[in-house]
Amino acid sequence: MKHQSIPRVVGKWLIPPILLFALYVQFHGDFGPGGGFQAGVIFAAAVVLYALIFGLQAAKQIVKPRIIETLVALGVLLYAGTGLISLFLGYNFLDYTALDPDSAPHGQHLGIFLVELGVGITVAAVMIAIFFAFAGRRRLR
Amino acid sequence: MTVGLLNDWACMVLMMIGLYTVIARPNLVKKLIGLSIFQVSVFLLYISMGKVSGGTAPILSEGIEVYSNPLPHVLILTAIVVGIATLSLGLALVVRIGEAYDTIEEDEIIERDLVND
Amino acid sequence: MTEIADIVLLILMIVLAVAISRMHNLFMAAMMMGIFSFLSAIIFTLLDAVDVAFTEAAVGAGVSTVLLLGTLSLTTREEKVAPKNNALALLVVLITGSALIYGTLDMPMFGDPNAPVHQHVADRYIEKSGEEMGIPNIVTSVLASYRGYDTLGEVTVIFTAGVGVILLLGYIWRKEDEQ
């Protein structure tokens, strides 16, 4: 689609709002519908749209596959790490009260924020990695 | 107008269409599509169980007493994303099978396996 | 009104599923799956599951269609027309289906507030999550805190699937990409 002007122009206008919307869904998930799973998928969809319009190589220049591979593991580590922190502070695994023992709702809120961020990072990175793996493969026959 | 069990029945019909596609179609991509139909029908079954008449979406707000059950929503929300991850794993396997056998039709793959033995 | 829309959408979904199952053009089947997912997302909205509808719309109609099309471009677009009649498969499906429908006769009616599913922990989540978590979206608090173990498992599954795809289809970065 590199030489078609309408998808290029529409894509240029649409991709920034999609990325912004993904961030909104990620950080507003506590108050409205949304959360890490949806935000990750929407973020990945924006990258996929970019790759479809401007080509895979251009997308790989912006979203470096090496970084994506790191992020795939980083999200899970952030999630499990939040659990381990509460474990080391003397609470149960994934009991976020540990993060702020003086005020339980505040600690829970912080814990949910960190965990959702981990989910979002992993989901977005996995979806982008899967798309790159499929799109980067050449037909053999 | 009451729905009664109609939702459950529709889910079962969808489930059986998915199952039939998995069993009867020899094409591997078609089998995975059938599996997706099956999956969506299970999601629908869970979500229609969670609905409470007169309830609203489970986001707390002033002046609302009845909420639908949030538990099925949580289970299905994660199941959808896990579903796409496993679907992509299946599709990756299909791509590799297609490269190795030059076909993605189940009966032709079995034929080729028998010839090689 | 909600009930009528619900039933009409379910009928549309069944018709679409039959059409997808009978279709030999895989390209069309992949696009139809996108519409199928969108219809299910509308039903989820009608049934108050806004978070689920959100996910299904983004996943089913967006990412999974792209992945299916990617697979088709690497393999084939046309399904081979199966010559034989699948009477046995139809028989198995009919028996399973009638057993399942017989099983639903014991299920509670749609929207019944006294159904067993609402008697367990859901009430506690709805009453207490506001003060315990300090956030209004009950789905998020159950997902990330009350059932944090589950979600950790699900994220690990997604991680494993991603690693599996990368291993099956080759590394996603090569030396020439870096330059």
XYZ file of C-alpha atoms in Angstrom:
437
model
C 0.000 0.000 0.000
C 3.066 2.248 -0.177
C 1.928 4.115 -3.272
C -1.728 4.706 -2.442
C -2.250 8.188 -1.143
C -5.593 7.811 0.656
C -4.449 5.085 3.120
C -1.214 7.028 3.705
C -2.988 10.280 4.543
C -5.728 8.629 6.615
C -3.107 6.519 8.395
C -1.019 9.550 9.273
C -4.076 11.182 10.811
C -5.358 8.061 12.580
C -2.259 6.431 14.066
C -1.411 9.139 16.667
C -4.991 9.209 18.083
C -4.976 5.384 18.226
C -1.730 5.409 20.233
C -3.114 8.122 22.504
C -6.333 6.147 22.954
C -4.290 3.069 23.915
C -2.563 5.075 26.654
C -5.923 6.464 27.808
C -7.389 2.946 28.003
C -4.308 1.760 29.902
C -4.284 4.481 32.567
C -8.033 5.129 32.793
C -8.904 1.434 33.145
C -9.494 1.855 36.886
C -12.376 4.269 36.321
C -13.999 3.243 33.047
C -13.942 0.170 30.842
C -10.425 -0.762 29.852
C -7.172 -2.042 31.251
C -3.901 -3.613 30.276
C -5.287 -6.310 27.962
C -7.293 -3.912 25.794
C -4.621 -1.203 25.803
C -1.939 -3.665 24.702
C -4.027 -4.904 21.795
C -4.950 -1.363 20.672
C -1.306 -0.252 20.843
C -0.275 -3.269 18.766
C -3.072 -2.531 16.286
C -1.632 0.947 15.718
C 1.799 -0.534 14.947
C 0.218 -3.141 12.635
C -1.657 -0.371 10.800
C 1.612 1.535 10.389
C 3.357 -1.556 9.023
C 0.491 -2.266 6.598
C 0.568 1.258 5.170
C 4.264 2.184 5.197
C 5.862 -1.270 4.938
C 7.378 -3.699 7.394
C 10.888 -2.250 7.200
C 9.670 1.241 8.097
C 7.775 -0.183 11.076
C 10.852 -2.099 12.228
C 12.855 1.141 12.105
C 10.490 2.733 14.618
C 9.579 -0.242 16.786
C 12.879 -2.111 17.050
C 12.294 -5.892 17.155
C 15.164 -6.266 19.620
C 13.392 -3.962 22.091
C 10.081 -5.785 21.509
C 11.715 -9.084 22.435
C 12.910 -7.559 25.697
C 9.501 -6.047 26.447
C 7.771 -9.437 25.998
C 9.614 -10.691 29.071
C 9.704 -7.349 30.911
C 5.920 -7.143 31.350
C 5.678 -10.571 32.988
C 8.668 -9.661 35.185
C 6.965 -6.425 36.281
C 3.827 -8.370 37.207
C 5.621 -11.139 39.096
C 8.029 -8.582 40.597
C 5.125 -6.652 42.144
C 4.063 -9.929 43.746
C 7.578 -10.613 44.997
C 7.901 -7.132 46.536
C 4.798 -7.737 48.639
C 6.217 -11.162 49.536
C 9.501 -9.660 50.753
C 7.663 -6.974 52.756
C 6.054 -9.714 54.813
C 2.644 -9.924 53.129
C 1.099 -12.569 50.870
C 2.150 -12.905 47.240
C 0.332 -10.199 45.189
C -1.196 -8.621 48.314
C -0.805 -4.971 47.342
C -1.562 -3.686 50.835
C 2.181 -4.114 51.339
C 2.896 -1.218 48.971
C 1.306 1.272 51.385
C 0.454 -0.349 54.754
C -0.958 2.920 56.174
C -3.785 3.150 53.677
C -4.977 -0.107 52.123
C -6.938 1.383 49.164
C -3.948 3.493 48.170
C -1.617 0.479 48.203
C -4.155 -1.572 46.258
C -4.524 1.225 43.711
C -0.750 1.387 43.207
C -0.524 -2.400 42.920
C -3.316 -2.558 40.348
C -1.604 0.216 38.385
C 1.740 -1.667 38.278
C 0.150 -5.011 37.449
C -1.988 -3.549 34.651
C 1.103 -1.842 33.255
C 2.893 -5.206 33.184
C -0.075 -6.814 31.424
C -0.226 -3.981 28.883
C 3.497 -4.180 28.076
C 3.461 -7.960 27.610
C 0.280 -8.044 25.513
C 1.396 -5.195 23.226
C 4.889 -6.665 22.786
C 3.618 -10.210 22.133
C 1.061 -9.015 19.551
C 3.681 -6.905 17.738
C 6.214 -9.763 17.868
C 3.674 -12.216 16.433
C 2.785 -9.799 13.641
C 6.468 -9.229 12.801
C 7.088 -12.994 12.803
C 4.203 -13.629 10.373
C 4.840 -10.629 8.135
C 8.616 -11.109 8.035
C 8.431 -14.680 6.795
C 8.874 -15.181 3.060
C 6.804 -17.630 1.071
C 9.150 -20.482 0.180
C 7.465 -21.846 -2.942
C -40.753 -10.613 25.928
C -38.611 -13.064 27.857
C -35.504 -14.718 26.525
C -35.628 -17.736 28.839
C -33.159 -20.323 27.647
C -32.927 -19.044 24.057
C -29.474 -17.544 24.661
C -28.121 -20.861 25.931
C -29.618 -22.737 22.983
C -28.151 -20.283 20.480
C -24.745 -20.784 22.141
C -25.088 -24.556 21.808
C -26.002 -24.255 18.113
C -22.981 -22.012 17.482
C -20.809 -24.431 19.438
C -21.947 -27.338 17.268
C -21.329 -25.392 14.044
C -17.787 -24.779 15.305
C -17.326 -28.430 16.279
C -18.616 -29.604 12.874
C -16.162 -27.279 11.111
C -13.295 -28.689 13.206
C -14.233 -32.315 12.516
C -15.445 -32.239 8.915
C -13.256 -29.687 7.120
C -9.838 -31.040 6.086
C -8.231 -27.611 5.694
C -6.140 -26.699 8.754
C -6.892 -22.950 8.618
C -10.605 -23.790 8.384
C -10.259 -26.006 11.455
C -8.758 -23.090 13.389
C -11.594 -20.818 12.219
C -14.049 -23.448 13.486
C -12.219 -23.466 16.795
C -12.635 -19.662 16.984
C -16.396 -19.990 16.409
C -16.528 -22.571 19.206
C -14.556 -20.228 21.438
C -16.875 -17.248 20.838
C -19.898 -19.424 21.663
C -18.329 -20.325 25.035
C -17.698 -16.619 25.714
C -21.362 -15.866 24.944
C -22.526 -18.637 27.270
C -20.513 -17.240 30.184
C -21.507 -13.626 29.587
C -25.222 -14.411 29.298
C -24.955 -16.246 32.646
C -23.591 -13.066 34.260
C -26.468 -10.814 33.142
C -28.915 -9.670 35.803
C -32.279 -8.267 34.644
C -32.361 -4.514 35.120
C -28.677 -4.491 35.996
C -26.012 -2.292 34.511
C -22.321 -2.567 33.676
C -20.217 -3.326 36.794
C -18.655 0.114 37.167
C -19.624 1.695 40.482
C -21.557 4.946 40.219
C -23.978 6.972 42.315
C -27.616 5.974 42.433
C -27.277 2.531 40.859
C -28.245 -0.490 42.931
C -28.169 -3.488 40.578
C -24.997 -4.494 38.750
C -24.418 -7.481 36.482
C -22.063 -10.154 37.799
C -18.462 -9.006 37.198
C -16.856 -12.427 37.679
C -17.685 -13.971 34.240
C -16.514 -10.721 32.620
C -13.084 -11.088 34.236
C -12.727 -14.723 33.188
C -13.780 -14.100 29.587
C -11.774 -10.881 29.221
C -8.545 -12.770 29.858
C -9.747 -15.802 27.871
C -10.192 -13.663 24.729
C -6.598 -12.448 24.787
C -5.261 -15.910 25.627
C -7.448 -17.202 22.765
C -5.797 -14.925 20.203
C -2.340 -15.879 21.516
C -3.036 -19.596 21.156
C -4.744 -19.042 17.772
C -1.583 -17.360 16.506
C 0.496 -20.286 17.798
C -1.792 -22.649 15.852
C -1.496 -20.495 12.720
C 2.317 -20.511 13.061
C 2.212 -24.313 13.197
C -0.004 -24.350 10.068
C 2.525 -22.142 8.247
C 5.363 -24.532 9.141
C 3.280 -27.587 8.152
C 2.468 -25.881 4.845
C 6.171 -25.311 4.193
C 7.130 -28.878 5.080
C 4.339 -30.687 3.188
C 3.446 -28.133 0.507
C -0.216 -28.477 1.464
C -2.436 -27.651 4.435
C -5.166 -30.202 3.680
C -5.278 -32.864 6.363
C -5.959 -35.866 4.063
C -3.108 -34.943 1.700
C -0.718 -34.594 4.661
C -1.686 -38.072 5.902
C -1.219 -39.478 2.364
C 2.272 -37.985 2.160
C 3.153 -39.391 5.572
C 2.068 -42.879 4.449
C 4.158 -42.633 1.255
C 7.237 -41.604 3.252
C 6.887 -44.575 5.590
C -35.907 -3.986 23.452
C -32.570 -5.385 24.612
C -34.005 -8.897 24.388
C -35.204 -8.444 20.806
C -31.840 -7.017 19.717
C -30.079 -9.876 21.506
C -32.120 -12.550 19.711
C -31.789 -10.886 16.295
C -28.008 -10.622 16.713
C -27.742 -14.255 17.818
C -29.684 -15.383 14.737
C -27.371 -13.278 12.553
C -24.365 -14.916 14.227
C -25.709 -18.423 13.572
C -26.376 -17.613 9.900
C -22.889 -16.144 9.589
C -21.286 -19.174 11.286
C -23.035 -21.559 8.865
C -21.890 -19.408 5.937
C -18.282 -19.392 7.210
C -18.354 -23.145 7.690
C -19.618 -23.778 4.124
C -17.354 -21.246 2.411
C -14.410 -22.526 0.354
C -12.722 -19.174 -0.107
C -10.563 -18.830 3.001
C -9.927 -15.138 2.341
C -13.667 -14.444 2.579
C -13.975 -16.702 5.624
C -11.278 -14.664 7.406
C -13.100 -11.382 6.689
C -16.419 -12.927 7.795
C -14.760 -13.938 11.089
C -14.096 -10.236 11.670
C -17.815 -9.460 11.240
C -18.669 -12.443 13.466
C -16.446 -11.052 16.230
C -17.996 -7.608 15.878
C -21.514 -9.053 16.235
C -20.455 -10.890 19.384
C -18.944 -7.634 20.712
C -22.336 -5.914 20.239
C -24.050 -8.724 22.164
C -21.483 -8.376 24.981
C -22.337 -4.661 25.195
C -26.051 -5.464 25.403
C -25.325 -7.935 28.213
C -23.464 -5.234 30.245
C -20.003 -6.727 29.669
C -18.424 -3.518 28.364
C -14.838 -4.543 29.141
C -15.294 -7.840 27.307
C -16.913 -6.142 24.317
C -14.008 -3.731 24.161
C -11.474 -6.568 24.109
C -13.408 -8.631 21.579
C -13.742 -5.673 19.196
C -10.011 -4.923 19.366
C -8.846 -8.553 19.245
C -11.405 -10.332 17.083
C -12.002 -7.711 14.457
C -8.496 -6.251 14.458
C -5.541 -8.444 15.291
C -6.933 -11.911 14.560
C -8.106 -10.910 11.055
C -4.622 -9.584 10.272
C -3.022 -12.806 11.529
C -5.417 -15.005 9.537
C -4.703 -12.996 6.374
C -0.966 -13.268 7.077
C -1.268 -17.039 7.292
C -3.290 -17.199 4.071
C -0.646 -15.177 2.229
C 1.977 -17.714 3.378
C -0.101 -20.803 2.515
C -3.175 -20.863 0.266
C -6.316 -18.827 -0.272
C -8.617 -21.584 -1.497
C -9.795 -24.547 0.477
C -9.839 -27.789 -1.497
C -13.466 -28.844 -2.111
C -14.019 -31.974 -0.041
C -15.703 -34.617 -2.205
C -16.952 -36.960 0.501
C -20.076 -36.419 2.527
C -19.471 -36.131 6.233
C -22.488 -38.027 7.564
C -20.489 -39.389 10.494
C -19.315 -35.929 11.576
C -22.882 -34.620 11.337
C -24.129 -37.519 13.465
C -21.500 -36.913 16.168
C -22.319 -33.199 16.212
C -26.084 -33.799 16.399
C -25.731 -36.242 19.319
C -23.360 -33.920 21.224
C -25.577 -30.931 20.502
C -28.765 -32.579 21.695
C -27.012 -33.764 24.872
C -25.833 -30.191 25.541
C -29.291 -28.710 24.878
C -30.796 -31.339 27.212
C -28.242 -30.147 29.779
C -29.328 -26.495 29.438
C -32.888 -27.389 30.553
C -31.641 -27.290 34.164
C -30.015 -23.884 33.701
C -31.494 -20.778 35.362
C -33.509 -18.429 33.143
C -31.809 -15.500 31.432
C -31.293 -12.525 33.767
C -32.552 -14.353 36.870
C -31.082 -12.488 39.894
C -31.386 -15.639 42.056
C -29.280 -17.824 39.756
C -26.531 -19.816 41.546
C -23.814 -17.876 39.730
C -24.825 -14.679 41.577
C -24.929 -16.310 45.046
C -21.220 -16.927 45.558
C -18.531 -14.200 45.730
C -19.942 -11.693 43.227
C -22.055 -9.847 45.830
C -19.024 -9.306 48.019
C -17.036 -7.908 45.089
C -19.833 -5.488 44.217
C -20.358 -4.310 47.828
C -16.790 -4.156 49.122
C -14.496 -3.482 46.151
C -15.269 0.250 46.168
C -13.897 0.843 49.679
C -11.197 -1.845 49.597
C -9.642 -0.843 46.273
C -10.734 2.753 45.920
C -11.520 2.346 42.215
C -14.963 2.208 40.613
C -14.384 -0.431 37.901
C -15.161 -3.740 39.627
C -13.842 -5.774 36.680
C -10.409 -4.176 37.016
C -10.235 -4.718 40.780
C -11.264 -8.384 40.465
C -8.887 -8.910 37.524
C -5.795 -7.335 39.034
C -6.227 -7.793 42.772
C -8.789 -10.340 43.991
C -7.834 -12.755 41.231
C -4.290 -11.579 40.623
C -2.984 -15.153 40.555
C -5.274 -16.047 37.635
C -4.186 -13.028 35.655
C -0.497 -13.747 36.317
C -1.120 -17.217 34.863
C -2.904 -15.780 31.807
C -0.088 -13.305 31.157
C 2.393 -16.177 31.377
C 0.340 -18.102 28.802
C 0.432 -15.102 26.439
C 4.189 -14.788 27.014
C 4.689 -18.494 26.263
C 2.548 -18.314 23.105
C 4.566 -15.316 21.898
C 7.848 -17.139 22.505
C 6.429 -20.204 20.736
C 5.480 -18.204 17.624
C 8.923 -16.557 17.529
C 10.592 -19.967 17.790
C 8.354 -21.495 15.098
C 8.565 -18.707 12.536
C 12.142 -17.638 13.109
C 13.723 -14.704 14.827
C 11.889 -11.416 14.360
C 15.095 -9.386 14.056
C 17.980 -10.025 11.732
C 21.332 -8.325 11.369
C 20.298 -6.321 8.286
C 17.347 -4.748 10.127
C 19.702 -3.087 12.556
C 21.489 -1.017 9.934
